[in-house]
Short mmCIF file of C-alpha atoms in Angstrom, two decimals:
data_model
loop_
_atom_site.label_atom_id
_atom_site.label_comp_id
_atom_site.label_asym_id
_atom_site.label_seq_id
_atom_site.Cartn_x
_atom_site.Cartn_y
_atom_site.Cartn_z
CA MET A 269 -1.84 26.83 25.06
CA GLN A 270 -2.54 23.15 24.40
CA SER A 271 -5.31 22.13 21.97
CA ASN A 272 -8.21 20.27 23.39
CA ILE A 273 -7.98 17.76 20.63
CA ARG A 274 -4.36 16.90 21.42
CA THR A 275 -5.46 16.04 24.91
CA GLN A 276 -6.93 12.92 23.32
CA LEU A 277 -3.44 11.87 22.38
CA LYS A 278 -2.27 12.57 25.97
CA LYS A 279 -4.93 10.29 27.28
CA LYS A 280 -3.77 7.41 25.10
CA GLY A 281 -0.29 7.42 26.60
CA SER A 282 2.93 6.04 25.00
CA GLN A 283 2.81 2.47 26.13
CA CYS A 284 0.75 1.05 23.19
CA ARG A 285 0.47 1.48 19.46
CA TYR A 286 -2.90 2.57 18.10
CA ARG A 287 -4.47 2.70 14.66
CA TYR A 288 -5.11 6.17 13.16
CA THR A 289 -6.55 7.68 9.97
CA GLY A 290 -5.80 11.05 8.44
CA THR A 291 -6.37 13.06 5.31
CA PHE A 292 -3.30 13.81 3.18
CA GLU A 293 -2.85 17.59 2.65
CA LYS A 294 0.63 18.21 1.27
CA TYR A 295 4.34 17.34 1.31
CA GLY A 296 7.08 19.47 2.68
CA PHE A 297 10.74 19.23 3.84
CA LYS A 298 12.58 20.23 6.91
CA TYR A 299 16.26 20.85 7.55
CA THR A 300 18.09 18.58 10.01
CA ASP A 301 20.99 20.89 10.66
CA ARG A 302 21.52 24.55 11.59
CA ARG A 303 23.33 25.41 8.41
CA ARG A 304 20.34 24.19 6.41
CA ASN A 305 22.52 21.91 4.32
CA HIS A 306 20.59 18.67 4.78
CA ALA A 307 16.75 18.42 4.15
CA ILE A 308 14.40 15.50 4.70
CA PRO A 309 10.95 15.05 3.12
CA THR A 310 7.90 15.32 5.28
CA LEU A 311 4.08 15.08 4.81
CA LEU A 312 1.11 16.78 6.49
CA LEU A 313 -1.99 14.86 7.55
CA LEU A 314 -5.21 16.66 8.64
CA ASN A 315 -8.10 15.52 10.80
CA VAL A 316 -6.17 12.63 12.41
CA LYS A 317 -8.61 10.27 14.11
CA ASP A 318 -8.19 7.23 16.28
CA GLU A 319 -9.81 3.80 15.68
CA LYS A 320 -13.02 4.94 17.26
CA GLY A 321 -13.27 7.97 14.92
CA ILE A 322 -12.42 10.48 17.62
CA GLU A 323 -10.27 13.37 16.26
CA VAL A 324 -6.99 13.38 18.11
CA ALA A 325 -5.19 16.13 16.13
CA GLU A 326 -6.25 18.85 13.73
CA HIS A 327 -2.93 18.30 11.88
CA LEU A 328 0.28 16.33 12.26
CA TRP A 329 3.54 16.40 10.31
CA PHE A 330 5.50 13.19 9.69
CA ASN A 331 8.78 12.31 8.15
CA LEU A 332 8.28 10.59 4.82
CA THR A 333 8.96 7.16 5.99
CA LYS A 334 9.27 4.00 3.81
CA GLY A 335 5.66 3.17 4.66
CA PHE A 336 4.34 6.54 3.43
CA GLU A 337 6.74 6.52 0.49
CA ALA A 338 5.57 3.16 -0.70
CA LEU A 339 2.09 4.57 -1.47
CA GLY A 340 3.60 6.83 -4.10
CA ILE A 341 3.05 10.54 -4.55
CA LEU A 342 -0.34 11.21 -2.82
CA GLN A 343 -2.99 13.69 -3.87
CA THR A 344 -4.61 16.17 -1.47
CA GLY A 345 -7.64 14.44 0.01
CA ASP A 346 -6.31 10.91 -0.02
CA ILE A 347 -7.11 9.11 3.17
CA LEU A 348 -4.42 7.05 4.91
CA SER A 349 -4.37 4.71 7.92
CA PHE A 350 -1.40 3.65 10.01
CA ASN A 351 -0.24 2.47 13.45
CA GLY A 352 1.67 4.66 15.77
CA ARG A 353 2.68 5.53 19.22
CA VAL A 354 2.08 8.75 21.13
CA LYS A 355 5.02 10.82 22.23
CA GLN A 356 5.24 14.03 24.23
CA TYR A 357 7.57 16.69 22.86
CA THR A 358 8.49 20.30 23.57
CA LYS A 359 7.52 22.77 20.93
CA GLY A 360 8.46 26.40 20.47
CA TYR A 361 11.72 28.40 19.95
CA GLN A 362 14.58 26.80 21.93
CA GLY A 363 17.43 29.07 20.79
CA PHE A 364 19.17 31.93 22.54
CA ARG A 365 18.93 34.88 20.11
CA PRO A 366 18.38 38.19 21.95
CA GLY A 367 14.93 39.63 21.47
CA ILE A 368 13.22 36.32 20.63
CA ARG A 369 11.08 35.00 23.51
CA GLN A 370 11.18 31.39 24.39
CA THR A 371 7.65 30.19 24.44
CA LEU A 372 8.04 26.53 25.15
CA GLN A 373 5.21 24.18 25.75
CA LYS A 374 4.55 20.48 25.91
CA ASP A 375 2.55 18.86 23.14
CA TYR A 376 1.87 15.40 21.73
CA LYS A 377 2.56 13.83 18.39
CA ILE A 378 2.31 10.35 16.87
CA GLU A 379 5.63 8.74 16.01
CA ARG A 380 6.94 5.62 14.36
CA PRO A 381 4.04 5.11 11.81
CA THR A 382 3.89 1.55 10.61
CA LYS A 383 1.43 -0.56 8.52
CA VAL A 384 0.57 2.47 6.39
CA LYS A 385 -2.38 1.92 4.07
CA LEU A 386 -4.15 4.02 1.48
CA GLU A 387 -7.76 3.78 2.53
CA LYS A 388 -9.35 6.05 -0.05
CA CYS A 389 -7.73 7.47 -3.17
CA ILE A 390 -9.21 10.56 -4.86
CA CYS A 391 -7.75 9.73 -8.28
CA GLN A 392 -8.28 6.78 -10.54
CA THR A 393 -4.81 6.51 -11.88
CA PRO A 394 -1.87 4.88 -10.01
CA HIS A 395 0.33 7.22 -7.93
CA GLN A 396 3.59 8.32 -9.35
CA LEU A 397 6.70 7.11 -7.37
CA PHE A 398 9.23 9.26 -5.60
CA LEU A 399 12.84 9.33 -6.73
CA LYS A 400 15.29 7.24 -4.75
CA GLU A 401 17.48 9.65 -2.69
CA ASN A 402 16.20 12.01 -0.07
CA TRP A 403 17.73 15.06 -1.80
CA GLN A 404 15.89 14.11 -4.97
CA LYS A 405 12.61 13.71 -3.14
CA CYS A 406 12.99 17.13 -1.48
CA ASN A 407 13.57 18.69 -4.88
CA GLN A 408 10.50 16.85 -6.23
CA ILE A 409 8.47 18.27 -3.42
CA TYR A 410 9.84 21.84 -3.95
CA GLU A 411 8.88 21.54 -7.70
CA LYS A 412 5.44 20.36 -6.88
CA TYR A 413 4.79 23.46 -4.72
CA GLU A 414 7.29 25.82 -6.25
CA ASP A 415 4.99 28.82 -6.60
CA ASP A 416 4.13 28.68 -2.88
CA TYR A 417 7.78 28.21 -1.85
CA ARG A 418 8.95 31.09 -4.04
CA ARG A 419 6.09 33.40 -2.57
CA ARG A 420 7.41 32.63 0.93
CA GLY A 421 11.06 33.11 -0.06
CA ILE A 422 12.06 29.49 0.37
CA PHE A 423 14.76 28.29 -1.83
CA LYS A 424 15.24 24.89 -3.51
CA PRO A 425 16.91 22.61 -0.95
CA TYR A 426 19.46 21.06 -3.31
CA LEU A 427 20.86 22.73 -6.38
#
């Protein structure tokens, strides 16, 4: 079932880049291979709005691109702005395991964020920087939210 909010993204189409704002919630990481050997850092933005202030997505996950990374380690509540392009994608389980239903549906996301800017910072001190390599960033993220990851049975991505 497609969210009414994401229909705003659908209306924009993928031909042009638009300016968006969103509220930083947290970092995460995702694995890029089936064996779960290679992880990349991600971040979650909430209440993503277009340049007119219309909410286009309740939440969106992004890869931690150089633009986001350059802002330093963000705090929950920081407000960011960026340019991006709308893209349709298929979400849901796409595997072939017996007993697991495929519930595929079309949805919309914002990709290729550029001109990332910190619009409002909730803290007065400068943001700490991420370490250089992706594996180090993923471990930094794990350590930041370690209690939550352990509760959910998620292991540190790189030992």
